[in-house]
PDB file of C-alpha atoms in Angstrom:
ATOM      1  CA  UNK A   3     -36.457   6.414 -16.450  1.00 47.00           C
ATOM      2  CA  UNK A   4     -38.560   3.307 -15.315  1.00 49.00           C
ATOM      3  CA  UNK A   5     -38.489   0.418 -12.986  1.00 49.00           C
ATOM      4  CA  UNK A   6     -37.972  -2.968 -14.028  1.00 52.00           C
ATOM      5  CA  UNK A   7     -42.399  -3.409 -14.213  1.00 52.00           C
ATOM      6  CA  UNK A   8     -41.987  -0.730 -16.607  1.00 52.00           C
ATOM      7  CA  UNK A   9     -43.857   2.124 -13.848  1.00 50.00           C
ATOM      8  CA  UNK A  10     -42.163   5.165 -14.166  1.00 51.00           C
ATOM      9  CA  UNK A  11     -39.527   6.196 -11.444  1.00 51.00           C
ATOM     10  CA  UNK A  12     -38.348   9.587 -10.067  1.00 56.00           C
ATOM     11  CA  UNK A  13     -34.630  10.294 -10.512  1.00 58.00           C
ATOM     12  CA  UNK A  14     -32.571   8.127  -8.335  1.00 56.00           C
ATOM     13  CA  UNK A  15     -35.756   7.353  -5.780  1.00 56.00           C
ATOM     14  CA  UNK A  16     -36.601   4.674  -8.013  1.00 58.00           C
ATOM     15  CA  UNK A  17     -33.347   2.057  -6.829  1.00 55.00           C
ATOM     16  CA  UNK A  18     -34.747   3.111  -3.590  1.00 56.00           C
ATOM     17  CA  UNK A  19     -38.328   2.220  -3.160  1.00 61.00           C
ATOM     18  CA  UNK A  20     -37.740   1.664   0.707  1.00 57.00           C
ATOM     19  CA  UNK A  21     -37.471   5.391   0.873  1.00 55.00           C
ATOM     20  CA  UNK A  22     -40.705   6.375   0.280  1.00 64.00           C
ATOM     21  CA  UNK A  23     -42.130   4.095   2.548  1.00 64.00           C
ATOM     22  CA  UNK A  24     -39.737   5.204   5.383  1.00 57.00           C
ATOM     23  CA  UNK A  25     -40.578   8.848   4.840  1.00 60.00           C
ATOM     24  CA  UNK A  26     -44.517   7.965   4.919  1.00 64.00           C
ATOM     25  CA  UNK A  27     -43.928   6.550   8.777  1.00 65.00           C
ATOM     26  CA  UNK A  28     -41.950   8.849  10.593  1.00 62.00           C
ATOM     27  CA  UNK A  29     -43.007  11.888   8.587  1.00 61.00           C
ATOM     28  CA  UNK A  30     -44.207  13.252  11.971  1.00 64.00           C
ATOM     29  CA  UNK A  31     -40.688  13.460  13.390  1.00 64.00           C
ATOM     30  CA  UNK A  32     -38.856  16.651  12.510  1.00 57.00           C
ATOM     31  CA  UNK A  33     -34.603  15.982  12.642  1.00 61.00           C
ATOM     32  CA  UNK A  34     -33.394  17.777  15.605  1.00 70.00           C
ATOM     33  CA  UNK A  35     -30.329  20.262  13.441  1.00 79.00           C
ATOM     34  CA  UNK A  36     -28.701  20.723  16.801  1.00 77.00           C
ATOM     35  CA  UNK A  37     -28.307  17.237  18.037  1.00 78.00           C
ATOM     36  CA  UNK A  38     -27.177  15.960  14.807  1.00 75.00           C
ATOM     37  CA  UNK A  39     -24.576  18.709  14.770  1.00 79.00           C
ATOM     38  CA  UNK A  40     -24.086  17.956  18.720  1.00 79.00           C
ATOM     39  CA  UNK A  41     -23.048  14.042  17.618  1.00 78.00           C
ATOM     40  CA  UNK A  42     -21.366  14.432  14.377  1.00 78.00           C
ATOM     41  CA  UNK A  43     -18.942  16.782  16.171  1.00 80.00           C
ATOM     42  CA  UNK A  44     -18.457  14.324  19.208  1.00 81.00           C
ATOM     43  CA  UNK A  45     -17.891  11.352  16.628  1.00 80.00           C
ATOM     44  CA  UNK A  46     -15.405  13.184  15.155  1.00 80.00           C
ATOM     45  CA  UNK A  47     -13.603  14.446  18.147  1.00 82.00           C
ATOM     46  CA  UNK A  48     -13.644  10.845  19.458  1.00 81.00           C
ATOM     47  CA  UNK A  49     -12.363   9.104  15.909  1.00 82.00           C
ATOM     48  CA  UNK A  50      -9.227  11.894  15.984  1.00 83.00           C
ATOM     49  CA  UNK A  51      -8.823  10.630  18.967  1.00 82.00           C
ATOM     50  CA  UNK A  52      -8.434   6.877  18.237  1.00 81.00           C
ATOM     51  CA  UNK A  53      -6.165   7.625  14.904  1.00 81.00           C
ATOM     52  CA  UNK A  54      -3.610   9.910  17.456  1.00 87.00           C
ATOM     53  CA  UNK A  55      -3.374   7.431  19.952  1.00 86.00           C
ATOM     54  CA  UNK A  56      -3.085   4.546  17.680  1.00 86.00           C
ATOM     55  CA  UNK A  57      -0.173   6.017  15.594  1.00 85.00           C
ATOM     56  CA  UNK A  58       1.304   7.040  18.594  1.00 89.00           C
ATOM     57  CA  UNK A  59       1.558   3.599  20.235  1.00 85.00           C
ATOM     58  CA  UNK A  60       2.614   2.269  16.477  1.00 85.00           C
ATOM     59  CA  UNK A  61       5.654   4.451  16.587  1.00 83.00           C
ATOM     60  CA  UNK A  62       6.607   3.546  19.905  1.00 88.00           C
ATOM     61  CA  UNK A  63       6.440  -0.350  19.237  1.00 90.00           C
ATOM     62  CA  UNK A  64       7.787  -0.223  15.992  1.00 90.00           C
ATOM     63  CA  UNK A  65      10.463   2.217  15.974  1.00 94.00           C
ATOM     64  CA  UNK A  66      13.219   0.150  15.732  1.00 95.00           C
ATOM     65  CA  UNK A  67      12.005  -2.209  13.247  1.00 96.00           C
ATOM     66  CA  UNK A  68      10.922   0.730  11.289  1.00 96.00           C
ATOM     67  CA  UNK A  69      14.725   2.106  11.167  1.00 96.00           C
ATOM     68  CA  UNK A  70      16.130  -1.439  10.488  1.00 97.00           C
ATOM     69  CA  UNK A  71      13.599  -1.478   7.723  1.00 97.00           C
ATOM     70  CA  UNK A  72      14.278   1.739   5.999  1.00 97.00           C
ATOM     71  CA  UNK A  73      18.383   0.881   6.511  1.00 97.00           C
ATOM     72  CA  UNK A  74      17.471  -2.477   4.658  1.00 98.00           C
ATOM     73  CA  UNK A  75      15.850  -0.373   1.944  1.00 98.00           C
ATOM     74  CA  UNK A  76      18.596   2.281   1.409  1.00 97.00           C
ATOM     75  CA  UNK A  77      20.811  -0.614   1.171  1.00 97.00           C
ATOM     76  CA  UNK A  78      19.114  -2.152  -2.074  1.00 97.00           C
ATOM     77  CA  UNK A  79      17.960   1.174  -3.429  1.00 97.00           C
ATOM     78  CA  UNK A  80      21.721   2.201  -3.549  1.00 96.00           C
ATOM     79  CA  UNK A  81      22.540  -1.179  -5.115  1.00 96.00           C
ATOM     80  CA  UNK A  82      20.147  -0.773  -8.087  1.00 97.00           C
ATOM     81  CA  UNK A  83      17.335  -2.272  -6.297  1.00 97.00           C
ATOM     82  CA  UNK A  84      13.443  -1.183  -6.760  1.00 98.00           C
ATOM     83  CA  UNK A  85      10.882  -0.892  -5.244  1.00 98.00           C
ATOM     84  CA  UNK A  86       7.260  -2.780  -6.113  1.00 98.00           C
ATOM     85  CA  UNK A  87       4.271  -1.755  -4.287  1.00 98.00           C
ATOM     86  CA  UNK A  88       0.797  -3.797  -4.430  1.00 98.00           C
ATOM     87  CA  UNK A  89      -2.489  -3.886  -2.048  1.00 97.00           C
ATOM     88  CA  UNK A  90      -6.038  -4.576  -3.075  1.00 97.00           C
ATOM     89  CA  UNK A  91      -9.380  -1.595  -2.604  1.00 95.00           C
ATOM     90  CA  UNK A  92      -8.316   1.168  -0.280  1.00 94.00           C
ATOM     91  CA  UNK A  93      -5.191  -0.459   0.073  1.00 96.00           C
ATOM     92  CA  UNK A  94      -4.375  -0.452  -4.114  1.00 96.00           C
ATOM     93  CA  UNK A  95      -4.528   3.262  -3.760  1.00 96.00           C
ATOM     94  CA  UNK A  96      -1.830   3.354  -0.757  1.00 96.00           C
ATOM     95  CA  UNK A  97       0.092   0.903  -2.889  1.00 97.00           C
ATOM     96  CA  UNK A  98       0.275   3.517  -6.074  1.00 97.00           C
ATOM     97  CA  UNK A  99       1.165   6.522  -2.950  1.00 97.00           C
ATOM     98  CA  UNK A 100       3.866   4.564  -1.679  1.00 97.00           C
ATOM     99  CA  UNK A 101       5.346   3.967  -5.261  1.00 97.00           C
ATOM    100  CA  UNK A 102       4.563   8.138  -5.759  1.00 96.00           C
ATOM    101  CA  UNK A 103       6.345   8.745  -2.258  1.00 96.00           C
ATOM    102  CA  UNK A 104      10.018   7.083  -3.392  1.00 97.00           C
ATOM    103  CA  UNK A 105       9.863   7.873  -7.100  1.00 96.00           C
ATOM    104  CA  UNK A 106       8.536  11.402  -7.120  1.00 94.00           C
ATOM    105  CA  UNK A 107       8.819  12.784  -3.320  1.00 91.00           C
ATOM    106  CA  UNK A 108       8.454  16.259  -2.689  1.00 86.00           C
ATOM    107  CA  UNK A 109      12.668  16.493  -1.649  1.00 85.00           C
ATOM    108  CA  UNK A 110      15.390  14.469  -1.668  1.00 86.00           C
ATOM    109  CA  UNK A 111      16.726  11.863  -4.429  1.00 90.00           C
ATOM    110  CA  UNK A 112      13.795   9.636  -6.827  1.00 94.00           C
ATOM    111  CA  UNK A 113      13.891   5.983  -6.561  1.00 97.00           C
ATOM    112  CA  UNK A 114      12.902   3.712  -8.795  1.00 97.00           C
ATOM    113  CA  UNK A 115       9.285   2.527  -7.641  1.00 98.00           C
ATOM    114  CA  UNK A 116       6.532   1.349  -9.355  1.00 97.00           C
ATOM    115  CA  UNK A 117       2.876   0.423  -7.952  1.00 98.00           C
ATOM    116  CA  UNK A 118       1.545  -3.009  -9.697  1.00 98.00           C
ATOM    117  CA  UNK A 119      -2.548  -1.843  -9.188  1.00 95.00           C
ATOM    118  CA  UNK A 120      -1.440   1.187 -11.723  1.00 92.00           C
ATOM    119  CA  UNK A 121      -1.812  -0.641 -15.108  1.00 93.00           C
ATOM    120  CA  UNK A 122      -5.393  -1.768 -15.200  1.00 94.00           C
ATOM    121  CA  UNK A 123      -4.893  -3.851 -18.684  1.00 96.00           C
ATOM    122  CA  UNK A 124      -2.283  -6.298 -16.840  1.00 96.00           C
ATOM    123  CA  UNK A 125      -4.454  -6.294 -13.763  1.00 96.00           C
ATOM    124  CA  UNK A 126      -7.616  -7.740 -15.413  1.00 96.00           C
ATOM    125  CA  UNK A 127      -6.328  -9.770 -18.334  1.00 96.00           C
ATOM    126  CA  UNK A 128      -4.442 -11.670 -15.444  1.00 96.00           C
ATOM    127  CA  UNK A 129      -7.641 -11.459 -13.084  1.00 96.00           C
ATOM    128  CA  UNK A 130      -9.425 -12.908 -16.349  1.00 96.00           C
ATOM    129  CA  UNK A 131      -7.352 -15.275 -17.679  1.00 95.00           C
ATOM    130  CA  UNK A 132      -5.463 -17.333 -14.721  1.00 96.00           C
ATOM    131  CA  UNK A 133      -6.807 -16.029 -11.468  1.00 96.00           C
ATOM    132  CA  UNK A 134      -7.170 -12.923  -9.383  1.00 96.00           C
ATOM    133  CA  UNK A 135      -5.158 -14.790  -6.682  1.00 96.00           C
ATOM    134  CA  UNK A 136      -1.936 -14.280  -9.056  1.00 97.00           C
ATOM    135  CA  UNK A 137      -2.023 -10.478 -10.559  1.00 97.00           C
ATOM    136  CA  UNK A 138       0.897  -9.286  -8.087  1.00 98.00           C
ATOM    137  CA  UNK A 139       2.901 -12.551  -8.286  1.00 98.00           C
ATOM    138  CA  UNK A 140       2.754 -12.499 -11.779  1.00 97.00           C
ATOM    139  CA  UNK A 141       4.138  -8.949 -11.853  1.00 98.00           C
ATOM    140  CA  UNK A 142       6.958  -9.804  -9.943  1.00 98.00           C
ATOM    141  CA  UNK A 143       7.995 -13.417 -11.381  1.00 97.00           C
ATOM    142  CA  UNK A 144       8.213 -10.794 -14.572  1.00 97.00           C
ATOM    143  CA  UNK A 145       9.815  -7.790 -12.982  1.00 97.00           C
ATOM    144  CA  UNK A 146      11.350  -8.694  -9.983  1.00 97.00           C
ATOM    145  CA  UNK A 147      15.229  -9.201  -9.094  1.00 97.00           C
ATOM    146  CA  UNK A 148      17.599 -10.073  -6.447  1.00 97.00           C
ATOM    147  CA  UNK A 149      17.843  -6.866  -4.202  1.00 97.00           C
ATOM    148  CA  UNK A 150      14.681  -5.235  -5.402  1.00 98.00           C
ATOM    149  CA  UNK A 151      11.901  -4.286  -2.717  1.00 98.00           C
ATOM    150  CA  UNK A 152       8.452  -5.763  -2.502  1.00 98.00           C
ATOM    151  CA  UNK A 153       5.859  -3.657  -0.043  1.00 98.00           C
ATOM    152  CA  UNK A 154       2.198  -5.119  -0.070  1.00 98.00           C
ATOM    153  CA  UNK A 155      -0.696  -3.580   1.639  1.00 98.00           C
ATOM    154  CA  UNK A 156      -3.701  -4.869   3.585  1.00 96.00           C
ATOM    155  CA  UNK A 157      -5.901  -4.011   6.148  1.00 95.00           C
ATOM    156  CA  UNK A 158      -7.109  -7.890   7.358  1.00 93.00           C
ATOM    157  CA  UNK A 159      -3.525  -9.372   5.946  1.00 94.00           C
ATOM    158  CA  UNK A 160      -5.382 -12.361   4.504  1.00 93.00           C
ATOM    159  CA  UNK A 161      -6.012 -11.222   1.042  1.00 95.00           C
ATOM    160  CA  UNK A 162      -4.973 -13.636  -1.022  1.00 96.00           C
ATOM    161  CA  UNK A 163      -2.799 -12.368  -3.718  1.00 97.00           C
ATOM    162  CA  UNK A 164      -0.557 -10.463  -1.103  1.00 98.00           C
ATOM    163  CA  UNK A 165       0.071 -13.509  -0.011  1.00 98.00           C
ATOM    164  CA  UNK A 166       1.284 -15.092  -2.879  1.00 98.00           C
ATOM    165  CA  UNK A 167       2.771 -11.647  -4.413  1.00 98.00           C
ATOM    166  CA  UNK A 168       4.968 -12.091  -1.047  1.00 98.00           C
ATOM    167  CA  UNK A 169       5.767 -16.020  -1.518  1.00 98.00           C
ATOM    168  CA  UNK A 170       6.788 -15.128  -5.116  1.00 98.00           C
ATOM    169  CA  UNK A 171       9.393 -12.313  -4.168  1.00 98.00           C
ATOM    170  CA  UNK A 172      11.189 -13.955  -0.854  1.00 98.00           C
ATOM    171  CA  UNK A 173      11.788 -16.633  -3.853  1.00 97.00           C
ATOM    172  CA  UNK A 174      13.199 -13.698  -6.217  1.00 97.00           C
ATOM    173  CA  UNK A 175      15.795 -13.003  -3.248  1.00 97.00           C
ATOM    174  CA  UNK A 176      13.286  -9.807  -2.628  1.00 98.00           C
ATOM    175  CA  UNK A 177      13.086  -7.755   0.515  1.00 98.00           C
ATOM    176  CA  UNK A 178       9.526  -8.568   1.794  1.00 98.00           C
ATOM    177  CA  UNK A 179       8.356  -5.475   3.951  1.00 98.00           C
ATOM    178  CA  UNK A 180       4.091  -6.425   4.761  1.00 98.00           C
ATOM    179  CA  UNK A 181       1.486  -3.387   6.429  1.00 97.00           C
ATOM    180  CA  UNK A 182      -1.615  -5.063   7.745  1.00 96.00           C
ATOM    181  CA  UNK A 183      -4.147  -4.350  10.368  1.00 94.00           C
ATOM    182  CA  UNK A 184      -5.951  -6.642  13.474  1.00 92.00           C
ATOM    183  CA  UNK A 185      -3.912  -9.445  14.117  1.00 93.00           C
ATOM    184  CA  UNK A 186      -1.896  -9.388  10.989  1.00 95.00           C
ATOM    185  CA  UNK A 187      -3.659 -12.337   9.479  1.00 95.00           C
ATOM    186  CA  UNK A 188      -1.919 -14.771   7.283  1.00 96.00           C
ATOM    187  CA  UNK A 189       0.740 -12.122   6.687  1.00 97.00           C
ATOM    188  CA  UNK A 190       1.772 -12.849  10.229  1.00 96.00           C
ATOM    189  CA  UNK A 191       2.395 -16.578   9.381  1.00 96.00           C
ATOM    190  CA  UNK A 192       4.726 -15.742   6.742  1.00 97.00           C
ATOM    191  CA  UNK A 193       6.536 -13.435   8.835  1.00 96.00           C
ATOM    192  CA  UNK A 194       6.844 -15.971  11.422  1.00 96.00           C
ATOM    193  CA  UNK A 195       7.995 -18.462   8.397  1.00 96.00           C
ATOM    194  CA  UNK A 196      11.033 -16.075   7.418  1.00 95.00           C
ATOM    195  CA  UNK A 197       8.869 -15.263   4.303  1.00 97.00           C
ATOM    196  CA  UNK A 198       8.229 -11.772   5.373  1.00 97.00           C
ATOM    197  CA  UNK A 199      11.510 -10.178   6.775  1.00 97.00           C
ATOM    198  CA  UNK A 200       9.301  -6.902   8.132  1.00 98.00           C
ATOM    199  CA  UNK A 201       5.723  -6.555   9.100  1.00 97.00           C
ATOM    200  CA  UNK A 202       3.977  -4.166  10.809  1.00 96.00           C
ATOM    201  CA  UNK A 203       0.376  -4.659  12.242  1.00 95.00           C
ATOM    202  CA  UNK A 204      -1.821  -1.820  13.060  1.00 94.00           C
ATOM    203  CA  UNK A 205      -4.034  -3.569  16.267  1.00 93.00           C
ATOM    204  CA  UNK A 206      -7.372  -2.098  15.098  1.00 91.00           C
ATOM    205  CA  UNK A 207     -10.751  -3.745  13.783  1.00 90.00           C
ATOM    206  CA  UNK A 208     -11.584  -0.440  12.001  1.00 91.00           C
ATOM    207  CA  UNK A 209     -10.267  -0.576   8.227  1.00 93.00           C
ATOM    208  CA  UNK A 210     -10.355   3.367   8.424  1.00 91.00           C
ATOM    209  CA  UNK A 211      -7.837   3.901  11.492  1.00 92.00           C
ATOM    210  CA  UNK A 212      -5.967   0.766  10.049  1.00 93.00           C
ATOM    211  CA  UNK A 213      -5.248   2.740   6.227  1.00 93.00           C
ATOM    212  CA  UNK A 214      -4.424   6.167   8.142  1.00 92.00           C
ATOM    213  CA  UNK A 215      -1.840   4.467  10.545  1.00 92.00           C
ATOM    214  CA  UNK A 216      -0.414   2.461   7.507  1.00 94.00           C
ATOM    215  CA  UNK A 217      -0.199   6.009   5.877  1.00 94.00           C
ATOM    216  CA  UNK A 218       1.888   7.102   8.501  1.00 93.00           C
ATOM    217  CA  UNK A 219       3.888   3.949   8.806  1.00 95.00           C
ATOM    218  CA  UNK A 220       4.711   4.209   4.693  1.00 96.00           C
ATOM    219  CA  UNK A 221       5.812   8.061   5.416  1.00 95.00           C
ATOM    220  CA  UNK A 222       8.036   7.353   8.348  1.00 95.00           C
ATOM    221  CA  UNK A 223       9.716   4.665   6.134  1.00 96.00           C
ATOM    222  CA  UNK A 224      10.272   7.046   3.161  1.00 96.00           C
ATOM    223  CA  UNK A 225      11.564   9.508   5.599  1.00 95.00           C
ATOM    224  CA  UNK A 226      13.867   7.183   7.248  1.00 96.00           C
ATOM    225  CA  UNK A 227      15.334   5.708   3.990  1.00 97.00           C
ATOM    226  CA  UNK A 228      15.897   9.272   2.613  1.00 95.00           C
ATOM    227  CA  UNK A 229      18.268   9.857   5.952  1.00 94.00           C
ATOM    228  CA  UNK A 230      19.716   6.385   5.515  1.00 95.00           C
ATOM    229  CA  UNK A 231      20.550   7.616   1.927  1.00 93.00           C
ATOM    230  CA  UNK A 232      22.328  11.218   2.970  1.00 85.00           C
ATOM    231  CA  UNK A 233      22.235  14.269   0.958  1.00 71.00           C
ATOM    232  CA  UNK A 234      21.119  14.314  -2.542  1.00 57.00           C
ATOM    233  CA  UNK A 235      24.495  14.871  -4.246  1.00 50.00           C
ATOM    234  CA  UNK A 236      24.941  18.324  -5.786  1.00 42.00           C
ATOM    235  CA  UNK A 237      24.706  18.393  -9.260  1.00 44.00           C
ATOM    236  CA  UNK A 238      28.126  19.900 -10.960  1.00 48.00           C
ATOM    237  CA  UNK A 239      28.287  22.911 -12.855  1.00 46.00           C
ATOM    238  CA  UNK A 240      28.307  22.333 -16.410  1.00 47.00           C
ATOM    239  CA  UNK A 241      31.756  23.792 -18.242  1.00 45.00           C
ATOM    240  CA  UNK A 242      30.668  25.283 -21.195  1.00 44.00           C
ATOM    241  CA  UNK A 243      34.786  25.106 -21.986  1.00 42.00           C
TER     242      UNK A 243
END
């Protein structure tokens, strides 16, 4: 392999040419093991920390929207309703668990749920040809029906295509359900315009505590819709006659 001036370069050293240079200057200084073991232990100690407390104070203030959520939810899912998840990064991946959660969970009934970051072709021949603003509003002006479910991910709640993704289902008669993180973003003002009928903010500035609270917050509303649901009904015996 070579640089771009054609000199050769050493493995992946050479998209790092900074390196070398770095090394040259503090080659004196030996890494102290201990106190790098010392810190990465307290950083971690102290980052549990903030993710325990912060879920913690999300369960307290949110606990009874959560519930009146999740009852919301039954009620469509027992109706024929779906449920369309969407979110953008970090966020697209928690958008194709929460669709896992209610269509394959680990016990209890499957519900119909389907994540709209899963099929890649749609994603980027929308992204290509209109506008990446419109690949989860798109989706739903398609797919989406009166009693059907839209949940939409994101950590600043200002990304765009939520945004509209959200706009497009309160049209479709959709329940809008919204996780975001800081001060909730734009995803606040539609909540505050009736667009949004639940959000819930995660008060952090860190995009990592933000995704693990919203984990738990997708969990707890699984779990609760499952109990709004009842029992799984018992399948009958088949009567061979």
């Amino acid at each position: 392999m070579s640089t771009l001036d054609g000199t050769p370069a050493e493995g992946t050293r050479g998209l790092y040419p900074f390196l070398d240079e770095y090394e040259h200057e503090h080659a004196d200084q030996i890494p102290d093991t201990a106190e790098a073991e010392t810190e990465a232990r307290r950083s971690a100690v102290e980052k549990t920390g903030e993710i325990v407390r912060l879920r913690r104070w999300v369960g307290a203030e949110s606990a009874a929207e959560l519930a009146a959520c999740a009852g919301e939810m039954a009620a469509r899912f027992a109706s024929g309703g779906r449920l369309f998840s969407f979110g953008n990064g970090g966020s697209s991946t928690d958008a194709q668990e929460v669709a896992t959660a209610f269509l394959h969970p680990h016990r209890g009934p499957a519900l119909p749920a389907l994540s709209l970051t899963g099929d890649v072709a749609v994603v980027t021949a929308l992204s290509n040809d209109v506008g990446f603003e419109v690949v989860f509003s798109r989706q739903l002006a398609a797919l989406g029906r009166p009693g059907d479910i839209a949940v939409g991910l994101s950590t600043s709640g200002g990304s765009a295509n939520v945004v509209r993704a959200f706009e497009e289902a309160a049209r479709r008669d959709m329940l809008t359900v919204g996780l975001a993180g800081g001060g909730g973003g734009r995803l606040t003002e539609l909540s505050e315009l009736g667009v949004l009928a639940h959000l819930f903010v995660v008060p952090s500035s860190s995009v990592h505590r933000i995704q693990e609270a919203q984990t738990t917050l997708y969990h707890v509303l699984w779990e609760l819709t499952q109990h709004a649901l009842g029992p799984a009904p018992i399948p009958r015996a088949h009567d061979p006659g």
